Amino acid sequence: MRTLPVALLFPLTAAVTSAWSPPTYDGFNLVWSDAFSGNESGQLPSQETWDIIDKDLGLNNELETYCASPENVQLSGKGTLQIVPRRNSSVQNGWTSGRIESKHAFTPELGRRTVAEAYIRFGSNPTDTKKGMWPAFWVLGNSSRAGTKWPGCGELDILETVNGVLEGHGTAHCNTSPGGICDETTGLTSQTSVPNQDWQLWRMIWDRSTDASDWQSENITWWANHKLFHTITGNQIGDSGVWATLAHAPLFFILNVAVGGALPGNPNSTTADGYGAMMEVGYVAQYVSQ
Ligand SMILES: *[C@@H]1O[C@H](CO)[C@@H](O)[C@H](O)[C@H]1NC(C)=O
Ligand SMILES: *[C@@H]1O[C@H](CO)[C@@H](O)[C@H](O)[C@H]1NC(C)=O
Ligand SMILES: *[C@@H]1O[C@H](CO)[C@@H](O)[C@H](O)[C@H]1NC(C)=O
Ligand SMILES: *[C@@H]1O[C@H](CO)[C@@H](O)[C@H](O)[C@H]1NC(C)=O
Ligand SMILES: *[C@@H]1O[C@H](CO)[C@@H](O)[C@H](O)[C@H]1NC(C)=O
C-alpha cells in the first residue's frame, strides 16, 4: 500500500456536522443528497428520488427477490435508511431484500473534483451469522438504463462487504467480460479493513482537475474514513472511450443488500436475517468542487 499525506493532499473533512445531514465542505458545493429524514419509521424512501426495485433481478446467481416493501427498505424515523434482508419462504430462493436506485444521474465535470459519499453501518449480528450477505453502495453507468450491457456501461463499487467480514472492497468494472481492461469478472479491486460494523464514511472522488487535454492523468480514488485505499487512473485504463464510461458519463447511485451469489457464496443455516443483518445509511451525497 502506498502511504500519501492524504490530509494535505485533500483535506476534505467536515466543518460542522449535525446528525446525518450531509456535511458542508470548504471549496465544494453540495449538488445532490438524501438524508433519509422523516419522523416515522416504516415509510419507504421517496419514490421521487429513488426507484425502489420490486423484482428478482436474476443477477450473479443471487438468491434475493427485491421487494418495494418497508419490511425490506424503510426510513428508520431517526434520519436513516435501513435495508433489511429477510428469510421468506413465499418467494423463490427464500430471501427478500431491498435495492434502491437514484433517479439522479451525475457526470463528473472536467476541471473539477466530484465527490460521492455515504455514512454506512451494518447490523450487529456477529460475522459468523452473515455468510452470504453482500451489502453495497455503488454507482452504475446510466447508459445501462438505455440497454448498454454490463460491464460496458461502467460500474464503480464504492463499498461492498461480503459475509460480514470487516473489510470494505472498492472495485471498478468496465469494457468487456470476461477479461478486458478491468480484468473481469474480478474487476480492478482493492480492500481495506474497518474497525467494526459501526458507522464508517465511504467516499469516491473523481479528480478531473488536471489539464483538459490530459485524460490519462485523471483519477478515481476510494476512501474509507478519510483513508485512501484504491486508485485507478486514465493512464491505467488506457482507452479514452472506456475511461469515459467510468469518469465522465452519467452515473447513478445504488444502495442494496444482496444475499448469496457469485461473490459471497450462499448463506448457510447459521445465517441470520432481519435488522441484525441490515445495511443502514445515514445520508448519501454528491459534491462538486467550486
Ligand atoms: C417531524 O416532527 C416535527 C414535530 O411534529 C415536525 O415539526 C417536523 O416537520 C417533522 N419532520 C418531518 C421531516 O416530517
Ligand atoms: C414475504 O414475501 C411476500 C411476497 O413478496 C410478502 O407479501 C410478505 O409480506 C413477506 N413477508 C415478510 C415477513 O416480509
Ligand atoms: C456458516 O458459515 C459461517 C462463516 O463461514 C461459519 O462460521 C458457520 O460455522 C457456518 N455454519 C454452518 C452450519 O456451516
Ligand atoms: C439516464 O437514463 C434514462 C433512461 O435512458 C434517461 O431518460 C435519462 O435522461 C438519463 N439521465 C442522464 C443524466 O443521462
Ligand atoms: C489524482 O489527480 C490529482 C490531479 O491531477 C492529483 O493531484 C492527485 O495526486 C491524484 N491522486 C492519486 C492518488 O493519484
CSV table of C-alpha atoms and ligand atoms in Angstrom, one decimal:
chain,number,residue,atom,x,y,z
A,1,MET,CA,0.0,0.0,0.0
A,2,ARG,CA,1.2,3.5,-0.8
A,3,THR,CA,1.2,6.0,2.0
A,4,LEU,CA,0.4,9.5,0.9
A,5,PRO,CA,-0.1,12.5,3.1
A,6,VAL,CA,-3.7,12.4,2.3
A,7,ALA,CA,-4.8,15.1,4.8
A,8,LEU,CA,-2.6,17.6,3.0
A,9,LEU,CA,-3.4,16.3,-0.5
A,10,PHE,CA,-7.1,16.5,0.0
A,11,PRO,CA,-8.3,18.0,3.3
A,12,LEU,CA,-12.0,17.1,2.8
A,13,THR,CA,-13.2,17.0,6.4
A,14,ALA,CA,-16.4,18.4,7.6
A,15,ALA,CA,-16.5,21.8,9.3
A,16,VAL,CA,-19.8,21.2,11.1
A,17,THR,CA,-21.9,18.0,11.2
A,18,SER,CA,-25.4,17.6,12.6
A,19,ALA,CA,-26.8,14.2,12.9
A,20,TRP,CA,-26.8,12.6,9.5
A,21,SER,CA,-27.2,15.8,7.5
A,22,PRO,CA,-24.7,15.8,4.6
A,23,PRO,CA,-21.8,18.0,5.8
A,24,THR,CA,-20.7,21.2,4.1
A,25,TYR,CA,-17.1,21.1,2.8
A,26,ASP,CA,-15.0,24.2,2.1
A,27,GLY,CA,-14.5,24.6,-1.6
A,28,PHE,CA,-17.3,22.2,-2.6
A,29,ASN,CA,-21.0,22.7,-3.4
A,30,LEU,CA,-23.5,20.0,-2.4
A,31,VAL,CA,-25.2,19.0,-5.7
A,32,TRP,CA,-27.5,16.2,-4.6
A,33,SER,CA,-28.2,14.3,-1.4
A,34,ASP,CA,-30.7,12.3,0.6
A,35,ALA,CA,-30.5,12.4,4.4
A,36,PHE,CA,-33.4,9.9,4.7
A,37,SER,CA,-35.2,12.3,7.1
A,38,GLY,CA,-38.7,11.7,8.3
A,39,ASN,CA,-40.2,11.2,11.7
A,40,GLU,CA,-42.0,7.9,11.2
A,41,SER,CA,-40.4,4.6,10.8
A,42,GLY,CA,-41.7,2.1,8.3
A,43,GLN,CA,-42.0,4.5,5.3
A,44,LEU,CA,-40.4,3.8,2.0
A,45,PRO,CA,-37.8,6.3,0.9
A,46,SER,CA,-39.0,8.9,-1.5
A,47,GLN,CA,-40.1,7.5,-4.8
A,48,GLU,CA,-39.5,10.9,-6.4
A,49,THR,CA,-35.8,10.4,-5.5
A,50,TRP,CA,-35.4,6.6,-5.9
A,51,ASP,CA,-36.5,3.7,-8.0
A,52,ILE,CA,-37.3,1.0,-5.4
A,53,ILE,CA,-36.7,-2.3,-7.1
A,54,ASP,CA,-39.5,-4.8,-6.8
A,55,LYS,CA,-38.4,-8.0,-8.5
A,56,ASP,CA,-35.9,-10.7,-8.7
A,57,LEU,CA,-33.2,-9.2,-11.0
A,58,GLY,CA,-31.7,-12.6,-11.6
A,59,LEU,CA,-28.1,-11.4,-11.3
A,60,ASN,CA,-24.9,-13.2,-10.3
A,61,ASN,CA,-26.8,-16.3,-9.0
A,62,GLU,CA,-28.1,-14.2,-6.1
A,63,LEU,CA,-31.0,-15.5,-4.1
A,64,GLU,CA,-32.9,-12.4,-3.0
A,65,THR,CA,-36.1,-11.1,-4.5
A,66,TYR,CA,-36.0,-7.3,-4.1
A,67,CYS,CA,-39.3,-6.0,-2.6
A,68,ALA,CA,-40.6,-2.4,-2.6
A,69,SER,CA,-41.8,-3.1,1.0
A,70,PRO,CA,-40.9,-1.4,4.3
A,71,GLU,CA,-40.1,-4.9,5.5
A,72,ASN,CA,-37.0,-4.7,3.3
A,73,VAL,CA,-36.4,-1.0,2.8
A,74,GLN,CA,-37.5,1.7,5.1
A,75,LEU,CA,-36.8,5.1,6.7
A,76,SER,CA,-36.0,4.4,10.4
A,77,GLY,CA,-37.7,7.5,11.6
A,78,LYS,CA,-34.3,8.7,13.0
A,79,GLY,CA,-32.8,10.1,9.8
A,80,THR,CA,-31.5,6.8,8.3
A,81,LEU,CA,-32.4,4.3,5.7
A,82,GLN,CA,-32.5,0.6,6.6
A,83,ILE,CA,-32.1,-2.2,4.0
A,84,VAL,CA,-33.1,-5.4,5.7
A,85,PRO,CA,-32.7,-8.9,4.2
A,86,ARG,CA,-35.3,-11.4,5.4
A,87,ARG,CA,-35.8,-15.1,5.0
A,88,ASN,CA,-39.2,-15.5,3.3
A,89,SER,CA,-40.3,-18.9,2.1
A,90,SER,CA,-43.0,-17.4,-0.1
A,91,VAL,CA,-40.5,-16.2,-2.6
A,92,GLN,CA,-38.3,-18.1,-5.0
A,93,ASN,CA,-35.0,-18.9,-3.3
A,94,GLY,CA,-36.2,-18.0,0.2
A,95,TRP,CA,-35.0,-14.4,0.7
A,96,THR,CA,-36.3,-10.9,0.2
A,97,SER,CA,-34.2,-7.8,0.4
A,98,GLY,CA,-34.0,-4.1,-0.7
A,99,ARG,CA,-32.4,-2.2,-3.5
A,100,ILE,CA,-32.9,1.4,-4.4
A,101,GLU,CA,-31.5,3.3,-7.4
A,102,SER,CA,-31.3,7.1,-7.7
A,103,LYS,CA,-33.3,8.8,-10.4
A,104,HIS,CA,-30.5,11.4,-10.3
A,105,ALA,CA,-27.5,10.7,-12.5
A,106,PHE,CA,-24.4,12.9,-12.5
A,107,THR,CA,-21.5,13.4,-14.8
A,108,PRO,CA,-18.1,14.2,-13.2
A,109,GLU,CA,-17.1,17.6,-14.7
A,110,LEU,CA,-13.9,18.5,-16.5
A,111,GLY,CA,-11.7,20.8,-14.4
A,112,ARG,CA,-13.3,19.8,-11.1
A,113,ARG,CA,-13.4,17.2,-8.4
A,114,THR,CA,-16.6,15.3,-7.9
A,115,VAL,CA,-17.3,13.6,-4.6
A,116,ALA,CA,-19.8,10.8,-3.8
A,117,GLU,CA,-20.1,9.6,-0.2
A,118,ALA,CA,-22.3,7.9,2.3
A,119,TYR,CA,-22.2,7.1,6.0
A,120,ILE,CA,-23.0,3.4,6.5
A,121,ARG,CA,-23.2,0.9,9.2
A,122,PHE,CA,-24.2,-2.7,9.4
A,123,GLY,CA,-26.5,-4.6,11.7
A,124,SER,CA,-24.8,-6.0,14.8
A,125,ASN,CA,-25.2,-9.7,14.1
A,126,PRO,CA,-21.9,-11.5,14.6
A,127,THR,CA,-19.8,-12.2,11.5
A,128,ASP,CA,-20.4,-16.0,11.6
A,129,THR,CA,-24.2,-15.3,11.1
A,130,LYS,CA,-23.6,-13.2,7.9
A,131,LYS,CA,-22.5,-15.9,5.5
A,132,GLY,CA,-24.0,-14.9,2.1
A,133,MET,CA,-24.6,-11.2,3.0
A,134,TRP,CA,-23.5,-8.8,0.3
A,135,PRO,CA,-24.4,-5.2,1.0
A,136,ALA,CA,-23.2,-2.4,-1.4
A,137,PHE,CA,-23.0,1.3,-2.1
A,138,TRP,CA,-22.1,1.9,-5.7
A,139,VAL,CA,-22.7,3.8,-8.9
A,140,LEU,CA,-23.6,2.3,-12.3
A,141,GLY,CA,-23.4,3.9,-15.8
A,142,ASN,CA,-26.7,5.4,-16.7
A,143,SER,CA,-26.3,4.1,-20.2
A,144,SER,CA,-27.4,0.7,-18.7
A,145,ARG,CA,-30.8,2.2,-18.4
A,146,ALA,CA,-30.9,2.5,-22.1
A,147,GLY,CA,-29.7,-1.0,-22.6
A,148,THR,CA,-25.9,-0.8,-22.7
A,149,LYS,CA,-24.7,-4.1,-21.4
A,150,TRP,CA,-22.6,-4.7,-18.3
A,151,PRO,CA,-19.7,-4.0,-17.9
A,152,GLY,CA,-19.6,-1.7,-20.9
A,153,CYS,CA,-21.9,0.7,-19.1
A,154,GLY,CA,-19.2,1.1,-16.3
A,155,GLU,CA,-19.6,0.3,-12.6
A,156,LEU,CA,-17.8,1.7,-9.6
A,157,ASP,CA,-18.3,-0.1,-6.3
A,158,ILE,CA,-17.6,2.5,-3.6
A,159,LEU,CA,-18.1,-0.1,-0.9
A,160,GLU,CA,-19.0,-3.8,-0.8
A,161,THR,CA,-18.6,-6.2,2.1
A,162,VAL,CA,-19.1,-9.9,2.0
A,163,ASN,CA,-20.0,-12.4,4.7
A,164,GLY,CA,-19.8,-9.8,7.4
A,165,VAL,CA,-16.0,-9.7,7.2
A,166,LEU,CA,-14.6,-6.4,8.5
A,167,GLU,CA,-13.2,-5.4,5.1
A,168,GLY,CA,-14.6,-2.9,2.5
A,169,HIS,CA,-14.0,-3.7,-1.1
A,170,GLY,CA,-13.7,-1.0,-3.8
A,171,THR,CA,-13.9,-2.1,-7.4
A,172,ALA,CA,-14.1,-0.7,-11.0
A,173,HIS,CA,-15.9,-2.8,-13.7
A,174,CYS,CA,-15.6,-1.8,-17.4
A,175,ASN,CA,-15.2,-2.7,-21.0
A,176,THR,CA,-15.9,-6.4,-21.7
A,177,SER,CA,-16.3,-9.6,-19.7
A,178,PRO,CA,-14.6,-12.0,-19.2
A,179,GLY,CA,-11.2,-10.3,-19.2
A,180,GLY,CA,-11.0,-6.9,-20.8
A,181,ILE,CA,-9.4,-3.8,-19.5
A,182,CYS,CA,-10.9,-4.2,-16.0
A,183,ASP,CA,-9.9,-7.9,-15.7
A,184,GLU,CA,-13.5,-9.2,-15.4
A,185,THR,CA,-15.2,-10.7,-13.7
A,186,THR,CA,-13.0,-9.7,-10.8
A,187,GLY,CA,-12.7,-6.0,-11.7
A,188,LEU,CA,-9.9,-3.6,-10.6
A,189,THR,CA,-10.3,-4.0,-6.9
A,190,SER,CA,-8.7,-3.3,-3.6
A,191,GLN,CA,-9.8,-3.7,0.0
A,192,THR,CA,-9.3,-2.0,3.4
A,193,SER,CA,-10.0,-3.3,6.8
A,194,VAL,CA,-12.5,-1.5,9.0
A,195,PRO,CA,-12.5,-1.4,12.8
A,196,ASN,CA,-16.1,-2.7,13.4
A,197,GLN,CA,-19.6,-2.8,11.8
A,198,ASP,CA,-20.5,0.6,13.1
A,199,TRP,CA,-20.7,3.9,11.2
A,200,GLN,CA,-18.0,4.5,8.6
A,201,LEU,CA,-17.6,7.1,5.9
A,202,TRP,CA,-17.2,5.7,2.4
A,203,ARG,CA,-16.2,8.2,-0.3
A,204,MET,CA,-15.2,8.2,-4.0
A,205,ILE,CA,-13.5,11.2,-5.7
A,206,TRP,CA,-13.4,11.7,-9.5
A,207,ASP,CA,-10.4,14.1,-10.0
A,208,ARG,CA,-10.7,15.7,-13.3
A,209,SER,CA,-9.0,18.9,-12.1
A,210,THR,CA,-6.0,18.1,-14.3
A,211,ASP,CA,-5.1,19.7,-17.7
A,212,ALA,CA,-8.1,19.5,-20.0
A,213,SER,CA,-6.3,17.5,-22.7
A,214,ASP,CA,-4.8,15.0,-20.4
A,215,TRP,CA,-7.5,12.4,-19.5
A,216,GLN,CA,-4.7,9.9,-18.8
A,217,SER,CA,-3.8,11.8,-15.6
A,218,GLU,CA,-7.4,12.0,-14.3
A,219,ASN,CA,-8.1,9.6,-11.5
A,220,ILE,CA,-10.8,8.0,-9.4
A,221,THR,CA,-10.0,7.3,-5.7
A,222,TRP,CA,-11.7,5.3,-3.0
A,223,TRP,CA,-11.6,6.4,0.7
A,224,ALA,CA,-12.7,4.8,4.0
A,225,ASN,CA,-12.8,7.2,6.9
A,226,HIS,CA,-10.6,9.7,5.1
A,227,LYS,CA,-8.0,7.0,4.2
A,228,LEU,CA,-7.2,6.3,0.6
A,229,PHE,CA,-7.4,2.6,-0.3
A,230,HIS,CA,-7.8,2.3,-4.1
A,231,THR,CA,-6.9,4.4,-7.1
A,232,ILE,CA,-7.5,4.0,-10.9
A,233,THR,CA,-6.1,6.4,-13.4
A,234,GLY,CA,-6.9,7.2,-17.1
A,235,ASN,CA,-3.4,6.1,-17.9
A,236,GLN,CA,-4.0,2.7,-16.3
A,237,ILE,CA,-7.3,2.2,-18.2
A,238,GLY,CA,-5.5,3.3,-21.4
A,239,ASP,CA,-8.6,3.7,-23.6
A,240,SER,CA,-10.3,7.1,-23.7
A,241,GLY,CA,-13.7,5.6,-24.5
A,242,VAL,CA,-13.6,3.1,-21.7
A,243,TRP,CA,-12.3,5.8,-19.3
A,244,ALA,CA,-15.3,7.9,-20.3
A,245,THR,CA,-17.7,5.2,-19.0
A,246,LEU,CA,-16.2,5.5,-15.6
A,247,ALA,CA,-15.0,9.1,-15.3
A,248,HIS,CA,-17.3,11.3,-17.4
A,249,ALA,CA,-20.5,9.6,-18.4
A,250,PRO,CA,-23.7,9.9,-16.3
A,251,LEU,CA,-23.7,7.6,-13.2
A,252,PHE,CA,-26.5,6.8,-10.8
A,253,PHE,CA,-26.4,5.6,-7.2
A,254,ILE,CA,-27.4,2.1,-5.9
A,255,LEU,CA,-27.8,1.0,-2.3
A,256,ASN,CA,-28.7,-2.7,-1.8
A,257,VAL,CA,-28.2,-5.8,0.2
A,258,ALA,CA,-27.8,-8.9,-2.0
A,259,VAL,CA,-27.9,-12.4,-0.5
A,260,GLY,CA,-25.8,-15.2,-1.9
A,261,GLY,CA,-24.4,-15.4,-5.4
A,262,ALA,CA,-21.0,-15.2,-7.0
A,263,LEU,CA,-19.0,-13.1,-4.5
A,264,PRO,CA,-20.0,-14.2,-1.0
A,265,GLY,CA,-21.4,-17.7,-1.9
A,266,ASN,CA,-24.7,-18.8,-0.4
A,267,PRO,CA,-25.9,-18.4,3.1
A,268,ASN,CA,-25.8,-21.4,5.4
A,269,SER,CA,-28.1,-22.5,8.2
A,270,THR,CA,-26.3,-20.2,10.7
A,271,THR,CA,-27.1,-17.1,8.6
A,272,ALA,CA,-29.5,-14.8,10.4
A,273,ASP,CA,-31.9,-12.3,8.8
A,274,GLY,CA,-33.6,-9.1,10.0
A,275,TYR,CA,-32.2,-5.9,11.4
A,276,GLY,CA,-29.0,-7.6,12.7
A,277,ALA,CA,-28.1,-8.3,9.0
A,278,MET,CA,-29.1,-4.9,7.6
A,279,MET,CA,-27.2,-2.1,5.9
A,280,GLU,CA,-28.1,1.3,7.4
A,281,VAL,CA,-27.3,4.6,5.6
A,282,GLY,CA,-27.1,8.0,7.3
A,283,TYR,CA,-27.0,10.0,4.1
A,284,VAL,CA,-25.8,9.8,0.6
A,285,ALA,CA,-24.4,12.9,-1.1
A,286,GLN,CA,-22.7,14.2,-4.2
A,287,TYR,CA,-20.5,17.3,-4.2
A,288,VAL,CA,-18.5,19.2,-6.9
A,289,SER,CA,-15.5,21.5,-6.3
A,290,GLN,CA,-16.0,25.2,-6.9
B,1,LIG,C1,-41.0,15.9,12.5
B,1,LIG,O1,-41.9,16.2,13.5
B,1,LIG,C2,-41.9,17.6,13.9
B,1,LIG,C3,-42.8,17.8,15.1
B,1,LIG,O2,-44.0,17.2,14.9
B,1,LIG,C4,-42.3,18.5,12.7
B,1,LIG,O3,-42.2,19.8,13.0
B,1,LIG,C5,-41.3,18.2,11.5
B,1,LIG,O4,-41.8,18.9,10.4
B,1,LIG,C6,-41.3,16.7,11.2
B,1,LIG,N1,-40.3,16.4,10.2
B,1,LIG,C7,-40.5,15.7,9.1
B,1,LIG,C8,-39.4,15.5,8.2
B,1,LIG,O5,-41.6,15.1,8.9
B,2,LIG,C1,-42.8,-12.4,2.3
B,2,LIG,O1,-42.9,-12.1,0.9
B,2,LIG,C2,-44.2,-11.9,0.4
B,2,LIG,C3,-44.2,-11.8,-1.1
B,2,LIG,O2,-43.4,-10.8,-1.5
B,2,LIG,C4,-44.8,-10.7,1.1
B,2,LIG,O3,-46.1,-10.5,0.8
B,2,LIG,C5,-44.7,-10.8,2.6
B,2,LIG,O4,-45.1,-9.6,3.3
B,2,LIG,C6,-43.3,-11.1,3.0
B,2,LIG,N1,-43.2,-11.4,4.4
B,2,LIG,C7,-42.3,-10.7,5.2
B,2,LIG,C8,-42.4,-11.0,6.7
B,2,LIG,O5,-41.5,-9.9,4.8
B,3,LIG,C1,-21.8,-20.8,8.2
B,3,LIG,O1,-20.7,-20.0,7.8
B,3,LIG,C2,-20.0,-19.4,8.8
B,3,LIG,C3,-19.0,-18.5,8.2
B,3,LIG,O2,-18.1,-19.2,7.4
B,3,LIG,C4,-19.4,-20.4,9.8
B,3,LIG,O3,-18.8,-19.8,10.9
B,3,LIG,C5,-20.5,-21.3,10.3
B,3,LIG,O4,-20.0,-22.3,11.1
B,3,LIG,C6,-21.3,-21.9,9.2
B,3,LIG,N1,-22.4,-22.7,9.7
B,3,LIG,C7,-22.7,-23.9,9.3
B,3,LIG,C8,-23.9,-24.6,9.8
B,3,LIG,O5,-21.9,-24.5,8.4
B,4,LIG,C1,-30.5,8.2,-17.7
B,4,LIG,O1,-31.1,7.3,-18.5
B,4,LIG,C2,-32.5,7.5,-18.7
B,4,LIG,C3,-33.1,6.3,-19.4
B,4,LIG,O2,-32.3,6.1,-20.7
B,4,LIG,C4,-32.7,8.8,-19.5
B,4,LIG,O3,-34.1,9.0,-19.6
B,4,LIG,C5,-32.0,9.9,-18.6
B,4,LIG,O4,-32.1,11.1,-19.4
B,4,LIG,C6,-30.6,9.6,-18.4
B,4,LIG,N1,-30.0,10.6,-17.5
B,4,LIG,C7,-28.9,11.2,-17.8
B,4,LIG,C8,-28.4,12.3,-16.8
B,4,LIG,O5,-28.2,11.0,-18.8
B,5,LIG,C1,-5.3,12.4,-8.7
B,5,LIG,O1,-5.2,13.5,-9.6
B,5,LIG,C2,-4.9,14.8,-9.0
B,5,LIG,C3,-4.9,15.9,-10.0
B,5,LIG,O2,-4.1,15.6,-11.1
B,5,LIG,C4,-3.6,14.7,-8.3
B,5,LIG,O3,-3.3,15.9,-7.6
B,5,LIG,C5,-3.6,13.5,-7.3
B,5,LIG,O4,-2.4,13.3,-6.7
B,5,LIG,C6,-4.0,12.2,-8.0
B,5,LIG,N1,-4.3,11.2,-6.9
B,5,LIG,C7,-3.7,10.0,-7.0
B,5,LIG,C8,-4.0,9.1,-5.8
B,5,LIG,O5,-3.1,9.6,-7.9
